[in-house]
Coordinates of C-alpha atoms in Angstrom, one line a residue:
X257 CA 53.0 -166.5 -79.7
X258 CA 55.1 -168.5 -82.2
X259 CA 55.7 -166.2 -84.7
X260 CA 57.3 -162.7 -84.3
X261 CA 57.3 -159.4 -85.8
X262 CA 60.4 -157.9 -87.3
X263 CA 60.6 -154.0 -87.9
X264 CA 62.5 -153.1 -91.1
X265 CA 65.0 -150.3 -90.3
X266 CA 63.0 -147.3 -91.2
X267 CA 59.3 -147.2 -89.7
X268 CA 58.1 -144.5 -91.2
X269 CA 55.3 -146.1 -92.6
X270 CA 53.3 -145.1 -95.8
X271 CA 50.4 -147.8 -96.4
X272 CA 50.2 -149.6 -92.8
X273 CA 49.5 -148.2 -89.9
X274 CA 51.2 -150.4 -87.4
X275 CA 53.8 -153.7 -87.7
X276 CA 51.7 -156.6 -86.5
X277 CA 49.3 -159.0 -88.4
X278 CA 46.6 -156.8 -87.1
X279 CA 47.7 -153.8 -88.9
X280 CA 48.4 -155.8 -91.9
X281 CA 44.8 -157.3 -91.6
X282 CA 43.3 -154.2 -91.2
X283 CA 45.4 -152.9 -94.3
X284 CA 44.4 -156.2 -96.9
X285 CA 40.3 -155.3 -96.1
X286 CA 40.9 -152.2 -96.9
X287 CA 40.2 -150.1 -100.4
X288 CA 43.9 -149.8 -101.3
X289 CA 44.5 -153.4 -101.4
X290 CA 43.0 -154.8 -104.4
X291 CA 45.8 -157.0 -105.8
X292 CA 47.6 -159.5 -103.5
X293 CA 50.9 -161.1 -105.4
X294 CA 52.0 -164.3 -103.4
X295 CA 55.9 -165.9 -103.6
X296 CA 55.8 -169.5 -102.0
X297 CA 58.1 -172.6 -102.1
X298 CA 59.3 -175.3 -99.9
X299 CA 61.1 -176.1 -96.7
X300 CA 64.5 -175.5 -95.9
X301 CA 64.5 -176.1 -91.7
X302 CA 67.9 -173.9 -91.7
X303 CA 65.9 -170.7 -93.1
X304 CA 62.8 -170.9 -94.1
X305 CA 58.9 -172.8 -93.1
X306 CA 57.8 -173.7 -96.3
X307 CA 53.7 -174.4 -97.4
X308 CA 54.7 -178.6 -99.0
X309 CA 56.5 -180.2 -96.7
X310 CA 54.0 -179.9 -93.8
X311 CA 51.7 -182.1 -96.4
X312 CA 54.6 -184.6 -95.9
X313 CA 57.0 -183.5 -98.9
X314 CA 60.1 -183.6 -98.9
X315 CA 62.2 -181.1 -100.0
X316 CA 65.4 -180.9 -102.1
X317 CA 68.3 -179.2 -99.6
X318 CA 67.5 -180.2 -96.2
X319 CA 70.8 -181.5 -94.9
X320 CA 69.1 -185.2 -93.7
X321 CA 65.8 -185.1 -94.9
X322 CA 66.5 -183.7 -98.3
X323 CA 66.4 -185.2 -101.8
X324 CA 69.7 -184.0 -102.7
X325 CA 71.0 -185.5 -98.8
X326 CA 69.1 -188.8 -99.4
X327 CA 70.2 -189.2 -103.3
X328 CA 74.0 -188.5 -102.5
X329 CA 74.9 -192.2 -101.3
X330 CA 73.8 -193.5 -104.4
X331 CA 75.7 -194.2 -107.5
X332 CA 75.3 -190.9 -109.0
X333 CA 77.4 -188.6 -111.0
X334 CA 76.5 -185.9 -108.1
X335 CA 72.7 -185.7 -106.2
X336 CA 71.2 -183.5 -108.9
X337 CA 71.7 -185.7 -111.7
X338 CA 68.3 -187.2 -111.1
X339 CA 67.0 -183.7 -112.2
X340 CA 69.6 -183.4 -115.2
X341 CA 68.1 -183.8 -118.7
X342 CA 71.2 -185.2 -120.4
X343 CA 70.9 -187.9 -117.1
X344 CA 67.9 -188.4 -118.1
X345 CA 68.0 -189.2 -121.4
X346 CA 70.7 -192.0 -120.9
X347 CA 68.8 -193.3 -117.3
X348 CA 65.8 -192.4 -117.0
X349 CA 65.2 -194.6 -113.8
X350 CA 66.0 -192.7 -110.9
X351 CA 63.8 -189.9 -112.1
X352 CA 61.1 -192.4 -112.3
X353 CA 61.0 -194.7 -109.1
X354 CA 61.4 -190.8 -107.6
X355 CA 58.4 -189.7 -108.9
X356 CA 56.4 -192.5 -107.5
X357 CA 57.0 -191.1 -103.8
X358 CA 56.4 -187.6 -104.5
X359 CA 53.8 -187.6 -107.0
X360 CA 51.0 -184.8 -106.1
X361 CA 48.2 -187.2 -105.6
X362 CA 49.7 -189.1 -102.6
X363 CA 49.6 -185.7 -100.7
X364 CA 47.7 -183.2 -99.3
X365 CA 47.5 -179.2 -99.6
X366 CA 48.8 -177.4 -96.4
X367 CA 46.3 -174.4 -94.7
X368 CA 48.7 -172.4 -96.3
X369 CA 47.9 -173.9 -99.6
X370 CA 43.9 -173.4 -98.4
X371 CA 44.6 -169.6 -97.5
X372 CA 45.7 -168.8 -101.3
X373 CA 42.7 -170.6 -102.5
X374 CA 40.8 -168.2 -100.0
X375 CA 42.8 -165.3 -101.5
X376 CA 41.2 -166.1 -104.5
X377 CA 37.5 -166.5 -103.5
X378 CA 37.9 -163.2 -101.6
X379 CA 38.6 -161.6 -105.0
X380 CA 42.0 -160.5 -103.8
X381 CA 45.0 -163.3 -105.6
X382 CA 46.8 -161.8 -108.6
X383 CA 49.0 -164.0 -108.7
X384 CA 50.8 -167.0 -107.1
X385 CA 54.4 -167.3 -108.4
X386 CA 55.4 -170.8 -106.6
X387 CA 58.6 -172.7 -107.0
X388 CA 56.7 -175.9 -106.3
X389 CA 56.5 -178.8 -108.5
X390 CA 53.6 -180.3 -106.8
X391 CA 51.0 -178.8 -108.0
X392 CA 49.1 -178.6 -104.6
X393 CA 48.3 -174.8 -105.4
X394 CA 46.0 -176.2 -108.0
X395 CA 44.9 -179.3 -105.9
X396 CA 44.0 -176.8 -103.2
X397 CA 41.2 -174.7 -105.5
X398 CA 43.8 -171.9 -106.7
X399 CA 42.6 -171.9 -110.4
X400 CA 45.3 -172.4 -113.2
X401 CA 45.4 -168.6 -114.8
X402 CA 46.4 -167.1 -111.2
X403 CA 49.5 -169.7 -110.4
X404 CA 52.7 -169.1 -112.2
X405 CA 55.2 -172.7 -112.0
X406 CA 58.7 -171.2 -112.3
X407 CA 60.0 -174.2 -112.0
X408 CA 57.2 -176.3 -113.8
X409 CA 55.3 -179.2 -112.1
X410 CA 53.2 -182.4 -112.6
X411 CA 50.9 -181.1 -113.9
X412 CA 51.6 -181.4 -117.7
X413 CA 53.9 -183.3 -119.4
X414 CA 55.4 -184.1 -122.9
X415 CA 57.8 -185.8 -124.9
X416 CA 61.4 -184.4 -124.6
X417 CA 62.8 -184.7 -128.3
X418 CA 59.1 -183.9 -130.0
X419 CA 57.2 -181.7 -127.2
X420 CA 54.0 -183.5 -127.9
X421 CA 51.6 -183.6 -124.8
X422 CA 51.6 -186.9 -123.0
X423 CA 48.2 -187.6 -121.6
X424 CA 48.1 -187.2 -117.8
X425 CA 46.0 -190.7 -116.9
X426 CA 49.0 -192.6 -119.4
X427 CA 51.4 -190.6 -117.0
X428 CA 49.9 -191.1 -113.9
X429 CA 49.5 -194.9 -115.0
X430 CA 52.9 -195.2 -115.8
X431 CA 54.2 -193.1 -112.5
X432 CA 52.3 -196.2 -110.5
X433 CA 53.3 -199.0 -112.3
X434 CA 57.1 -197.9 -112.7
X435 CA 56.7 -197.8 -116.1
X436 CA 58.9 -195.6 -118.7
X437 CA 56.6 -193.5 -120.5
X438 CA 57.3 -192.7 -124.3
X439 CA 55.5 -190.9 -127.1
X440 CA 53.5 -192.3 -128.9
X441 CA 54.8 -190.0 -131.5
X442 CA 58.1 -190.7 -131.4
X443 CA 59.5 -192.9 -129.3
X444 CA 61.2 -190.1 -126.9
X445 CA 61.2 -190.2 -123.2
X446 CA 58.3 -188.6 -121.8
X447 CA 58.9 -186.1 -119.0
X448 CA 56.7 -184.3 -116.9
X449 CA 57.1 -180.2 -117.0
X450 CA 59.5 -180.2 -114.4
X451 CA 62.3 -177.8 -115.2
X452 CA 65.2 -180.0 -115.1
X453 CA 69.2 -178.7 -115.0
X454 CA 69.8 -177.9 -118.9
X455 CA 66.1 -176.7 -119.6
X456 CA 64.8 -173.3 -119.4
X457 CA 62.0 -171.5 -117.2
X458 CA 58.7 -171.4 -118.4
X459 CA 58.1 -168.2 -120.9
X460 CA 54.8 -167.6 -118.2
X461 CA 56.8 -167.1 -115.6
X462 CA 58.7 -165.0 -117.7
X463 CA 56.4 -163.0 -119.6
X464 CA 54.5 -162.5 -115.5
X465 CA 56.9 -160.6 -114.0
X466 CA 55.9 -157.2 -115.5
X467 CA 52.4 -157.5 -113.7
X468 CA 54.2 -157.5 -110.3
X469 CA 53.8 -153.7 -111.2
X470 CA 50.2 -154.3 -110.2
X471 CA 50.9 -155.3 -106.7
X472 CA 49.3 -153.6 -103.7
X473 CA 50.8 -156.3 -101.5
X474 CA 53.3 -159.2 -101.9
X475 CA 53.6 -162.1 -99.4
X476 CA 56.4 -164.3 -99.2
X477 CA 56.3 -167.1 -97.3
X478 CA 58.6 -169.8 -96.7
X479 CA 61.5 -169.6 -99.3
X480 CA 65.2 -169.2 -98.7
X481 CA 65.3 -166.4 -101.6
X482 CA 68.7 -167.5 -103.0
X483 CA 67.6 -168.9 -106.1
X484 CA 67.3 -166.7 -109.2
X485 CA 65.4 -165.5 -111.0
X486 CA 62.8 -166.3 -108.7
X487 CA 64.4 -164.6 -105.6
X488 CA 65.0 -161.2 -107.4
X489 CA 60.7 -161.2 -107.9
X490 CA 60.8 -159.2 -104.5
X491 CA 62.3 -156.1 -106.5
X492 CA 59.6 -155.9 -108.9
X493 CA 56.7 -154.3 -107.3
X494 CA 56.1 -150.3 -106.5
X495 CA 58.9 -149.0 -104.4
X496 CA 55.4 -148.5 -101.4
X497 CA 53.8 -151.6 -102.1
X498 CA 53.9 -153.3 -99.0
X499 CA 55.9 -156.6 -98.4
X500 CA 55.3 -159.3 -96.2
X501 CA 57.5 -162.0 -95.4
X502 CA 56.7 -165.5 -93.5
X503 CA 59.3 -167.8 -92.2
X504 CA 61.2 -169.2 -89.9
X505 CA 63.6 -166.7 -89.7
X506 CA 64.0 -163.1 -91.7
X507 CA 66.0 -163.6 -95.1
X508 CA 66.3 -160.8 -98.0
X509 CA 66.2 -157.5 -98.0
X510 CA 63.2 -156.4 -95.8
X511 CA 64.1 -152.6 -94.7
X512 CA 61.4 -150.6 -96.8
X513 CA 58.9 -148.8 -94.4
X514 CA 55.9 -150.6 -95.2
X515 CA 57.8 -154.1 -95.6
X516 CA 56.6 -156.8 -92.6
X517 CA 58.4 -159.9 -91.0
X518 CA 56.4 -162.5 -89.3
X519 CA 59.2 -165.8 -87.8
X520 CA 57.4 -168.8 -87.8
X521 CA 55.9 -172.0 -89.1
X522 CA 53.6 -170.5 -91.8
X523 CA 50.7 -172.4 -91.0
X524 CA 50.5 -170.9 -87.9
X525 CA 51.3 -167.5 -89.1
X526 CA 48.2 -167.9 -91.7
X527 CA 45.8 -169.2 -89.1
X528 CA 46.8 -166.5 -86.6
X529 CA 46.4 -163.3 -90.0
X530 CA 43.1 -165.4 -90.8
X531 CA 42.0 -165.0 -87.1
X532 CA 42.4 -161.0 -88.1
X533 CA 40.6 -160.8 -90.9
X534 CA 37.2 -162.7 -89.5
X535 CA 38.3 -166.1 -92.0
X536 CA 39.6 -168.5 -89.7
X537 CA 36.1 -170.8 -90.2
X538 CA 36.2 -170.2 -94.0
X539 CA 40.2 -171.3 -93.6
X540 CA 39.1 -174.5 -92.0
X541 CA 36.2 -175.4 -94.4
X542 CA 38.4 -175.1 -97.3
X543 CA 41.3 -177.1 -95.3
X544 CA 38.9 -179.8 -94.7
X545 CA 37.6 -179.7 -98.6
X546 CA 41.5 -180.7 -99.6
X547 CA 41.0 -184.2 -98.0
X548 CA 39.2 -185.5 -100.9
X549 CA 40.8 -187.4 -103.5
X550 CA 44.1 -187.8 -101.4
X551 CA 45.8 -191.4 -101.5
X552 CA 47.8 -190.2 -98.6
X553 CA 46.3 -187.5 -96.4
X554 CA 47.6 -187.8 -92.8
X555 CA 50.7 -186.1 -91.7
X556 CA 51.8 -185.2 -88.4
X557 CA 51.0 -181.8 -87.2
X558 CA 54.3 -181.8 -85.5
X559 CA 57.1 -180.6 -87.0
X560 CA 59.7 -182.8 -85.8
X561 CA 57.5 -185.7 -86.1
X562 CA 56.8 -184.8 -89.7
X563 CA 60.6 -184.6 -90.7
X564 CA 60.8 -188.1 -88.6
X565 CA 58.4 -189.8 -91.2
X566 CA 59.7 -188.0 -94.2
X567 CA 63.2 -189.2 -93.3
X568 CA 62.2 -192.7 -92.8
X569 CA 60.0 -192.7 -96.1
X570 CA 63.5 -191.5 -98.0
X571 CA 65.3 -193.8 -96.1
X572 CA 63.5 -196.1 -97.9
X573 CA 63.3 -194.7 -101.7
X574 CA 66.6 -194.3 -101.1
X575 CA 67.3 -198.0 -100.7
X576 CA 65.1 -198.8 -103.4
X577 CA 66.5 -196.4 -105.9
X578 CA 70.2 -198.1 -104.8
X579 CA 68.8 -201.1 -105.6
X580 CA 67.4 -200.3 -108.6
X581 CA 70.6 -198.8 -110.1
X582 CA 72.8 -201.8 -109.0
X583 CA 70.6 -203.9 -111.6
X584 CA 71.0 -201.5 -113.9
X585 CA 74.5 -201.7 -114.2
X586 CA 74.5 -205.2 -113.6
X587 CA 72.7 -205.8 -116.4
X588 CA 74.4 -202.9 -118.5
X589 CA 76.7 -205.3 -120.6
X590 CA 74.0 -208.0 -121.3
X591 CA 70.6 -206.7 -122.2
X592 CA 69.0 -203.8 -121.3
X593 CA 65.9 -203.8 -118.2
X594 CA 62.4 -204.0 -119.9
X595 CA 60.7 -200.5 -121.8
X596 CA 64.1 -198.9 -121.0
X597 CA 67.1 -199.0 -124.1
X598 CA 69.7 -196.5 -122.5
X599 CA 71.5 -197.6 -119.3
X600 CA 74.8 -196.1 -119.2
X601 CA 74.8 -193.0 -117.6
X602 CA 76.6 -189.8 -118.5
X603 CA 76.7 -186.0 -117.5
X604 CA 78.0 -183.4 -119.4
X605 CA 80.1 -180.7 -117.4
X606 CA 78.8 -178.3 -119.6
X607 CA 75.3 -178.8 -118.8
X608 CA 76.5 -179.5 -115.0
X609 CA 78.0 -176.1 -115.1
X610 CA 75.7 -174.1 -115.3
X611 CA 74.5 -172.0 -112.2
X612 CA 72.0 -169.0 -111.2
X613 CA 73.9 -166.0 -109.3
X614 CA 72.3 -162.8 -108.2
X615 CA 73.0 -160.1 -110.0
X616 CA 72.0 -157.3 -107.9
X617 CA 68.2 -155.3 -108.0
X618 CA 67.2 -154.9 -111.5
X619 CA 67.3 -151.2 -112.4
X620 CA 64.2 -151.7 -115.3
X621 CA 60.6 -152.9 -114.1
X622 CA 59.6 -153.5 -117.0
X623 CA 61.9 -155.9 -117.9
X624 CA 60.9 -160.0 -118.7
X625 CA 63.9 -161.6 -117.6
X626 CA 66.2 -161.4 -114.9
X627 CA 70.3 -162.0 -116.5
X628 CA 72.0 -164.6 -114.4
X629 CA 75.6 -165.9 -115.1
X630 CA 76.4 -169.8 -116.3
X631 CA 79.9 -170.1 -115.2
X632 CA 82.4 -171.1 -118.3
X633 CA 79.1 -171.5 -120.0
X634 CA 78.8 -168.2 -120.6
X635 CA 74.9 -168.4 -120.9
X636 CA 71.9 -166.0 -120.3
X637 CA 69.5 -168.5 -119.4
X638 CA 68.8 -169.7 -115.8
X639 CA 68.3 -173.4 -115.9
X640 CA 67.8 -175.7 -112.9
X641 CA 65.1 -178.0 -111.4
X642 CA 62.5 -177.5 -108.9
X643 CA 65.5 -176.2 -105.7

């Protein structure tokens, strides 16, 4: 096999009767597991298989595929700044020929994505905390009220100095045609709900944690678990719920009896649990349902051909954004580029200094928010954009 089994230090099991994906199948059709909590986000090849780049998205903090490794040759304050709001509101062009390559509709949900979505129709999903900004959860059948965006996504959006809604056809319109969208209201920048450096997490993600309580099983899958709050979500279920945890290779803390490691590319490790629980067919037909209304639906089932094509395709948004900035600031003296008034660009350290540390296991279950440290800051908040 692909994929491997890791035992946690103590086996003296509780829930599961056994430490392979038959055991755990055996344990999810059982009566005691009634409420399935999932933690998903995307790929970093150094530690984790994440469920969106498969589809052909790249991710932020791969060291040649990335965003952040792609965006650093440009003429940036630092790679980020195309997530930071006070960037933003002084260029909002990066941002924007961005979001033309990794809007949600040119890509398609992962089996992963289509095994969530089965969660659901087996009556088993909770809920799907997901650092994704893509909103392939959704695009994959998972319905709105079980996914929690900790990082926001596509799918809404609204004006950043008025917060009224934008409409999603005027975004979508405007995503296509390079276009700046503003309010109607107002005149602000429109943004989609993408939590950008300098903005805070969603109060749902927030105000979900103390449900975690509910859990009867939490899976993991493909995350480095560094970034927090999100990370520390692995410390809020009952001390013998059991936790599962699919990736490349084993990250956290996964020591408690009942807790499961699985190494390997998570479609594989999903198709291979499906195989286990009899839903490998119904797997497959809700796979091959996510092809509809996709602009761009084939991506190489290998992996290293996959990261081939998404390096060349940031190769290339890369060059364009580079391009697109040199005009910019060509033309910052003289007259400003059409639908777009601010073109010098300028980052305040304040907002740049702000960071998410761990803070060790919270002590209090019940509590709604996880306290993370803003250097010189001095802030309570954890702000940051979809990492």
């Amino acid at each position: 096999m692909c994929f491997n089994p890791i035992l946690p230090s103590n086996n003296q099991r509780k829930r599961l009767h056994g430490n392979d994906l038959k055991a755990l199948a055996n344990y999810m059709k059982s009566d005691q597991c009634q409420n399935v909590f999932l933690m998903v986000t995307l790929h970093d090849p150094t530690i984790g298989a994440g469920i969106s780049t498969a589809a052909g998205i790249p991710d932020f903090r791969s060291p040649k595929t990335g965003l952040y490794a792609n965006l650093a040759r440009l003429n940036l304050p630092y790679p980020e700044a195309v997530f930071q709001i006070s960037f933003f509101r002084n260029n909002p062009v990066p941002f924007y020929t961005l979001a033309k390559e990794i809007y949600p509709e040119r890509y398609r949900p992962t089996l992963t994505h289509s095994f969530i979505k089965l969660l659901h129709s087996r009556g088993l999903l909770h809920t799907c905390f997901t650092q994704n900004i893509d909103t392939l959860e959704r695009k994959a059948g998972v319905p709105e009220d079980k996914i929690v965006e900790a990082h926001g996504s596509f799918a809404t959006q609204r004006c950043i100095d008025c917060n009224t809604p934008y409409e999603d056809e005027k975004m979508k319109k405007a995503i296509r045609e390079e276009e700046i969208p503003r309010c109607e209201r107002c005149g602000g920048l429109a943004k989609p709900d993408i939590v950008f450096f300098g903005e805070s997490l969603p109060n749902k993600f927030h105000t979900s944690i103390p449900s975690l309580q509910e859990a009867d099983l939490l899976i993991v899958i493909g995350t480095s678990l560094t970034v927090y709050p999100f990370a520390s979500l692995v410390y809020f279920v009952p001390e013998d719920c059991p936790r599962v945890l699919i990736n490349l290779v084993e990250v956290g803390d996964f020591d408690k009896p009942d807790d499961l490691v699985f190494t390997g590319e998570c479609d594989e490790v999903v198709r291979a649990l499906c195989r286990e629980l009899g839903w490998e067919d119904e797997l497959d037909k809700a796979w091959a349902e996510t092809a509809r209304d996709v602009e761009v639906v084939e991506v190489a089932g290998n992996f290293d051909e996959a990261e081939r094509r998404i390096e060349s395709e940031m190769d290339r948004v890369t060059k364009d954004l580079e391009k697109i900035l040199t005009v910019s600031e060509a033309e910052a003296d003289t007259e400003a580029p059409t639908g777009i008034e601010e073109t010098s660009a300028t980052v305040k350290d304040e907002d740049r200094s702000c960071t998410p540390v761990r803070t060790g296991r919270p002590n209090d279950v019940d509590k709604k928010q996880v306290d993370v440290e803003c250097e010189q800051s001095g802030g309570r908040e954890v702000v940051g954009a979809a990492i």
